[in-house]
Rosetta silent file (secondary structure, phi, psi, omega in degrees, C-alpha in Angstrom):
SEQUENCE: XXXXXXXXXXXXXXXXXXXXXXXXXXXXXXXXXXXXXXXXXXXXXXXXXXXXXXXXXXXXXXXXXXXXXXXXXXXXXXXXXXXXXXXXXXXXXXXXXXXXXXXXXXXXXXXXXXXXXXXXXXXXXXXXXXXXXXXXXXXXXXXXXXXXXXXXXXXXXXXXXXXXXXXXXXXXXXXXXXX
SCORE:     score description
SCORE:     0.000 S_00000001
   1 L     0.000  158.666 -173.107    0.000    0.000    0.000 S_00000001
   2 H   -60.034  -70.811  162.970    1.009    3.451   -0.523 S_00000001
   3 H    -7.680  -84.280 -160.678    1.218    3.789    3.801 S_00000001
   4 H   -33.442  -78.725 -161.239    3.833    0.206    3.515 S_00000001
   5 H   -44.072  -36.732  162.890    5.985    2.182    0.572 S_00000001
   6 H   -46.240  -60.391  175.397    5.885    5.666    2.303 S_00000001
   7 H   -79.235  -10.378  162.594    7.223    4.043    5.510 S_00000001
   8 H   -44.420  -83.845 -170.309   10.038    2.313    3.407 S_00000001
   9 H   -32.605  -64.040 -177.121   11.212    5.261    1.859 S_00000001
  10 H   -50.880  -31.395  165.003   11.330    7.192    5.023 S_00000001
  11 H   -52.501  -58.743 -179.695   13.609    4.282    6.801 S_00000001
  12 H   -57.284  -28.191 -167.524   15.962    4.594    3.457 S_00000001
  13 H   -76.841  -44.291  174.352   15.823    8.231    3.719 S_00000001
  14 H   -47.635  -66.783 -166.549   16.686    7.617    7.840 S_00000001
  15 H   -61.161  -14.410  155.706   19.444    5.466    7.389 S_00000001
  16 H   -73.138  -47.704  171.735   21.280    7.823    4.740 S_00000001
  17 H   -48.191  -34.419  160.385   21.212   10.182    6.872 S_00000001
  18 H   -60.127  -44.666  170.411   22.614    8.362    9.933 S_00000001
  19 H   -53.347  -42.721 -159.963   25.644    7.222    7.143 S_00000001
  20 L  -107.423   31.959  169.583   26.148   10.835    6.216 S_00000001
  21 L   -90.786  -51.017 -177.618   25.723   12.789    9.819 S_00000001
  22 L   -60.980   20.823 -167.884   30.007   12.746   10.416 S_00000001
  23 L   -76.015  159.542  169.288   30.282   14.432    6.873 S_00000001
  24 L  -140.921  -18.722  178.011   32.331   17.496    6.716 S_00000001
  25 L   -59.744  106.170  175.153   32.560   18.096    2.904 S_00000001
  26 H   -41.179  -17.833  179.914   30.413   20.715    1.225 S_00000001
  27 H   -87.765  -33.647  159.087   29.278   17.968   -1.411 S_00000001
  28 H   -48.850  -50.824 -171.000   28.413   15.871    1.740 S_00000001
  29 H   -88.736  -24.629  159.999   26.433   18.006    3.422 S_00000001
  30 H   -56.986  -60.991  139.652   24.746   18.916    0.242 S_00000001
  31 H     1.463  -75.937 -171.736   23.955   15.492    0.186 S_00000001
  32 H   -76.693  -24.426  178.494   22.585   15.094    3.732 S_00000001
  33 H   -73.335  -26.803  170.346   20.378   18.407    3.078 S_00000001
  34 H   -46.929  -31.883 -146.384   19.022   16.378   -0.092 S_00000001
  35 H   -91.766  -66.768 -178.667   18.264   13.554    2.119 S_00000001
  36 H   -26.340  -46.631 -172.827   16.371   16.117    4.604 S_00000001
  37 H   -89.779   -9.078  163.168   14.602   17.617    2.141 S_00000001
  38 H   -96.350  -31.504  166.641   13.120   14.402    0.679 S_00000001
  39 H   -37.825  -97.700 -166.733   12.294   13.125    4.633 S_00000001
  40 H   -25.154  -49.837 -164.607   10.167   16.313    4.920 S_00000001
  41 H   -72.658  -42.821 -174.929    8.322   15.711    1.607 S_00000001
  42 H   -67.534  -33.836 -171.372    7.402   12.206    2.727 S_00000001
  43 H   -80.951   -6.175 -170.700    6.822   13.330    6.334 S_00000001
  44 H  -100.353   -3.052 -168.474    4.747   16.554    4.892 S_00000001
  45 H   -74.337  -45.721  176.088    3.043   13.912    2.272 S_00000001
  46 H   -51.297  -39.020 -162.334    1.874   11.484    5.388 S_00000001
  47 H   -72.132  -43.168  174.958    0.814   14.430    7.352 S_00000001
  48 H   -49.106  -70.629 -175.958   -1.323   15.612    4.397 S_00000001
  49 H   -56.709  -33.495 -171.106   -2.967   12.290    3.541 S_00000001
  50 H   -51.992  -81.879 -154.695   -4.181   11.991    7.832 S_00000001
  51 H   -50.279  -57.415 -173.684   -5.898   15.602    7.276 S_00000001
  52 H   -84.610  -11.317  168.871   -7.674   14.274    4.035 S_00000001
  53 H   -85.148  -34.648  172.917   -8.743   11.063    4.919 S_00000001
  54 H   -48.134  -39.925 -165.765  -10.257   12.932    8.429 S_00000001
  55 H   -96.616   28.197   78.936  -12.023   15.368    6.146 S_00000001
  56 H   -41.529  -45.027  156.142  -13.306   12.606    3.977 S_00000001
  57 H   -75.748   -7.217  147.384  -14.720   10.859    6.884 S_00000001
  58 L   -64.789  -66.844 -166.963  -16.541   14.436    8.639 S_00000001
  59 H   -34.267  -95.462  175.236  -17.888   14.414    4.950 S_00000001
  60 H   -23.404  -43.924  158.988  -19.215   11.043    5.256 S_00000001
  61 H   -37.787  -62.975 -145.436  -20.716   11.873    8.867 S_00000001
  62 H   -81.924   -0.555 -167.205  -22.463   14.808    7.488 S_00000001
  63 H   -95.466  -56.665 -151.535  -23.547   12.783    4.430 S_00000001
  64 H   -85.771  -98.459 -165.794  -25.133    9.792    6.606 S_00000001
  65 H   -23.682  -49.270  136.107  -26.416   12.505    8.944 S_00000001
  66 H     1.021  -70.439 -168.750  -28.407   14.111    6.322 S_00000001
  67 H   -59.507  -57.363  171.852  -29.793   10.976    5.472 S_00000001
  68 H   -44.561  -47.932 -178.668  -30.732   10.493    9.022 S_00000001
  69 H   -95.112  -18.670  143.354  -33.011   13.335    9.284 S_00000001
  70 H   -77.662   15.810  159.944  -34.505   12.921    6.387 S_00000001
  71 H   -67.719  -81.409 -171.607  -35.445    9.423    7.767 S_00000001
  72 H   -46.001  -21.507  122.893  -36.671   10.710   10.792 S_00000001
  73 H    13.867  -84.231 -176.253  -38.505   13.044    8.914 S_00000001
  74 H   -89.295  -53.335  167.675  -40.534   10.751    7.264 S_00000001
  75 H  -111.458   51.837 -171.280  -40.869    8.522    9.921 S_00000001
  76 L   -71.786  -27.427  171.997  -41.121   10.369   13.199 S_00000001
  77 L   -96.329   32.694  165.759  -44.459    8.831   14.087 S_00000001
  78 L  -105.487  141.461  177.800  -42.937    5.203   14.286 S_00000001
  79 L   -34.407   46.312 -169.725  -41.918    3.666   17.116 S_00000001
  80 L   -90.122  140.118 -178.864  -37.829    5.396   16.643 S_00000001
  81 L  -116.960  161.375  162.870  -35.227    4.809   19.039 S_00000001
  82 H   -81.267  -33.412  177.514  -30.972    5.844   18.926 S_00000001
  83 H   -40.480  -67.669 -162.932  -30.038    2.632   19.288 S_00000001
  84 H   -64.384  -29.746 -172.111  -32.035    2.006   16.148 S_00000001
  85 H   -87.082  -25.942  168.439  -31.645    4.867   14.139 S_00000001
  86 H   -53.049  -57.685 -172.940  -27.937    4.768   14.771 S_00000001
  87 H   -51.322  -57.611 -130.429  -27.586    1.056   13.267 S_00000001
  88 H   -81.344  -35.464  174.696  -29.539    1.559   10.330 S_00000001
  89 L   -97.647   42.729 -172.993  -27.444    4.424    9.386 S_00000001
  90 L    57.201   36.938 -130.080  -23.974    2.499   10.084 S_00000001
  91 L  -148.504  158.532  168.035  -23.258    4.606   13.405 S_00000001
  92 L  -118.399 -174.624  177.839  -22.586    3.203   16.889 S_00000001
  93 H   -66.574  -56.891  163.906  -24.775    4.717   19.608 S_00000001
  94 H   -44.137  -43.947  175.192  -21.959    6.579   20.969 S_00000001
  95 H   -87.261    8.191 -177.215  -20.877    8.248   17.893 S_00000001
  96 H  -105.534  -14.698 -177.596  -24.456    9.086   16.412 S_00000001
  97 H   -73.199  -55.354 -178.425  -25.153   10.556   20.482 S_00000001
  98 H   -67.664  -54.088 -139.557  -21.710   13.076   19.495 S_00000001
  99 H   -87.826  -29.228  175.425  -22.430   13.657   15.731 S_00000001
 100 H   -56.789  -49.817 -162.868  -26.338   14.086   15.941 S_00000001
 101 H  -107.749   11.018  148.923  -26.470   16.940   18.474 S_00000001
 102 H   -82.858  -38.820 -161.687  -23.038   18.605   16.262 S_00000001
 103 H   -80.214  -20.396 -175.517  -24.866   18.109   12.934 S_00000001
 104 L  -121.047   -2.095 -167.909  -28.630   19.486   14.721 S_00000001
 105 L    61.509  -37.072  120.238  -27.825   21.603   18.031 S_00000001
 106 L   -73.711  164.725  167.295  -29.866   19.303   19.803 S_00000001
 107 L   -34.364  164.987  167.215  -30.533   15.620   21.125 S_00000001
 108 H   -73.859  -33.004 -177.480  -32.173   12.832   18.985 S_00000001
 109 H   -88.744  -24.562  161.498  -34.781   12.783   21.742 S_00000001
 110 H   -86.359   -6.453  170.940  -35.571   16.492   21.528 S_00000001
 111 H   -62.941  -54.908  164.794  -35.178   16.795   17.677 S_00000001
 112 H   -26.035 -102.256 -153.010  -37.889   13.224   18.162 S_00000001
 113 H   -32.705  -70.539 -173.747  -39.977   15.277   20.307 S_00000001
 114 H   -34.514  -65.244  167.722  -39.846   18.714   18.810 S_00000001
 115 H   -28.150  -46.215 -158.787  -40.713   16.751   15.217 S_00000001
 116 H  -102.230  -22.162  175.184  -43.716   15.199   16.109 S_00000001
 117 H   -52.617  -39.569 -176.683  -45.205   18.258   18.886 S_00000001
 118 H   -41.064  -72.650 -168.350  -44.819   20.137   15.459 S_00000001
 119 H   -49.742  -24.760  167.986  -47.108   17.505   13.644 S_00000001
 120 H   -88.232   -2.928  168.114  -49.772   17.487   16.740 S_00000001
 121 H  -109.371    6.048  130.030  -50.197   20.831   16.618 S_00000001
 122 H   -23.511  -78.186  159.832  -50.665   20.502   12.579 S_00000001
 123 H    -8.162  -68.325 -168.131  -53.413   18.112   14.118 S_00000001
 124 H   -93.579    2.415  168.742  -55.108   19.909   16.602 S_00000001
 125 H   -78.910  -32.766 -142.881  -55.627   22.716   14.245 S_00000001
 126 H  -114.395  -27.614  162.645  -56.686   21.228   11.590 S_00000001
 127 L   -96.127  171.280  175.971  -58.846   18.094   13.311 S_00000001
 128 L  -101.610  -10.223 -135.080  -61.595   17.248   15.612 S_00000001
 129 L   -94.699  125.849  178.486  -59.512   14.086   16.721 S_00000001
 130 L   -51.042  165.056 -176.610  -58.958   13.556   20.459 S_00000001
 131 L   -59.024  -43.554  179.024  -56.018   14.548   22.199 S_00000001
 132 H   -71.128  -57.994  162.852  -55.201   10.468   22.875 S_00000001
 133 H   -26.952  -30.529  172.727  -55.749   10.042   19.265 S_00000001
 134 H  -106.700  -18.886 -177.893  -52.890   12.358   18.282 S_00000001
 135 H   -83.369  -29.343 -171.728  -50.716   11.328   20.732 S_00000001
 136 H   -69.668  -54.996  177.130  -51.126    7.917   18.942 S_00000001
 137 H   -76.025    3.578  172.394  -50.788    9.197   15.488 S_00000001
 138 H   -68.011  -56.733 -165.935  -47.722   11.339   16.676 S_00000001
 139 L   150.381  -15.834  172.920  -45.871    8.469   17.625 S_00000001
 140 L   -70.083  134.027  176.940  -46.421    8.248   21.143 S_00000001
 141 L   -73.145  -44.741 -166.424  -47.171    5.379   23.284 S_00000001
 142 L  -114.557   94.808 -167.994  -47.756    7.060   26.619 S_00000001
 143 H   -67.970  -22.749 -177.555  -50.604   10.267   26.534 S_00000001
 144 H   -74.041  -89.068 -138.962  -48.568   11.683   29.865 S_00000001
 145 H   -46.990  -31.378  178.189  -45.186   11.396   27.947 S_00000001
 146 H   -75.108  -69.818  164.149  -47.028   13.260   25.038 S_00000001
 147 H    -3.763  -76.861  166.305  -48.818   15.427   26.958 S_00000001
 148 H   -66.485  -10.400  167.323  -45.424   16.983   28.954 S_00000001
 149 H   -67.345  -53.277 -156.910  -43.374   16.944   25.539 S_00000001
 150 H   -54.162  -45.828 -168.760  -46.561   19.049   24.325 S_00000001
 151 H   -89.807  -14.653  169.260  -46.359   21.371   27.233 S_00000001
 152 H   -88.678   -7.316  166.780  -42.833   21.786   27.490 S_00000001
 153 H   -72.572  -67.846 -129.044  -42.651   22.615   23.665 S_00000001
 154 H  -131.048   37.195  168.924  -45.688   25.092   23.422 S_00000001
 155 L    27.979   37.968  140.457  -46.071   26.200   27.339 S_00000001
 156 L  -165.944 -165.717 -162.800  -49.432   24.731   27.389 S_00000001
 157 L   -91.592  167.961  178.821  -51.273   21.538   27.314 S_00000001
 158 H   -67.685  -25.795  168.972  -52.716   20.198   24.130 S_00000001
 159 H   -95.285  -10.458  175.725  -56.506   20.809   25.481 S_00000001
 160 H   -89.798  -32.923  170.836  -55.675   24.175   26.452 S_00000001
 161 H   -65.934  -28.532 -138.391  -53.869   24.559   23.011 S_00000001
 162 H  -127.653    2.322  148.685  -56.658   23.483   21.053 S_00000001
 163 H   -83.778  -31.525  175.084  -59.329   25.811   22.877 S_00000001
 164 H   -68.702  -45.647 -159.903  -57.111   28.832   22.430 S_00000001
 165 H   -66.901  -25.423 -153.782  -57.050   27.691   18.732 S_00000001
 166 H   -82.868  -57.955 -166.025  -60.744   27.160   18.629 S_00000001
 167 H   -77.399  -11.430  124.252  -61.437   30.382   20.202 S_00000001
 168 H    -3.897  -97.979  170.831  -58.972   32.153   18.435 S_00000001
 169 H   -73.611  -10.759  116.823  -60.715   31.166   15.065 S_00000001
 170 H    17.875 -104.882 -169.932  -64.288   32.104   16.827 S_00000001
 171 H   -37.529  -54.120 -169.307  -63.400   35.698   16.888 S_00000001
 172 H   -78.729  -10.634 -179.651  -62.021   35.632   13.618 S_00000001
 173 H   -93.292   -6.053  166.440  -64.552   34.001   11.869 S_00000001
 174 H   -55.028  -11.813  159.422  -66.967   35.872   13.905 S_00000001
 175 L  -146.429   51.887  145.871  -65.825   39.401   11.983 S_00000001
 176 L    73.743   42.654  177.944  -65.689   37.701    8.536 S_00000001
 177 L  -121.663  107.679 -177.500  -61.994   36.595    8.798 S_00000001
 178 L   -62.979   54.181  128.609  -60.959   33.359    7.549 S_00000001
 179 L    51.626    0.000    0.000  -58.808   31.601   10.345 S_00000001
């Protein structure tokens, strides 16, 4: 491999240099600065190659991250876990736990949340459908676990949201204003 051949050279390139350090001869020492000056190119080539294979592999994070939220996206009202969402998009838990809340500013579990309060309050505008009913079609299992996502996203509860909205459009359609 290119690595194997790299660390060759640099051994041959050591070991002239160890032959030629007692030189005293201007053609010598011209010599040993050759031999310096080819070290450096190999040691500035290796150094080089690190930094683009790292920045090839951020790429790849941010490509597979991507991917990830449009997954979640599309299926935020499925049963999703990190564990799960991690595998499928070739991730361990730990590194989709760092790269997830670099690549989004937040958690998985409040990007999760945040995602689907959006879509229940989509919901409670727009439906007659009980509150336990949207916490179902949200994604939620548990109406308290929706129910405190709801209120810590929108500082109120989803029946208190959905009475403001009602009376809210009241009044407006009540002075010829379309809601």
């Amino acid at each position: 491999t290119a690595d194997r051949a790299r660390q060759q050279t640099l051994q041959a390139l050591l070991d002239a240099l160890i032959r030629e350090q007692d030189s005293t001869s201007a053609q010598e020492l011209t010599a040993a600065g050759s031999l310096i000056a080819a070290t450096m190119c190999i040691l500035s080539q290796c150094y080089f190659a690190d930094d683009t294979a790292h920045l090839q592999q951020m790429a790849a994070y941010s490509e597979a991250m991507t991917q990830c939220l449009r997954y979640i996206d599309m299926h935020f009202t499925e049963d999703l876990t990190l564990e799960e969402t991690a595998r499928k998009f070739g991730l361990s838990r730990s590194g989709f736990g760092v790269l997830f809340p670099q690549h989004t500013g937040t958690t998985f579990k409040r990007y999760l949340a945040k995602r689907r309060i959006e879509y229940a309050i989509t919901l409670l505008r727009s439906t007659q459908l009980t509150v336990q009913q949207i916490a179902g079609m949200c994604g939620y299992k548990d109406l308290s676990t929706f129910h405190r996502n709801f209120t810590k996203v929108t500082g109120t509860s989803p029946t208190a949201f959905r009475a403001t909205k009602d009376l809210e459009s009241h009044l407006y359609m009540s002075m010829g204003w379309l809601w």
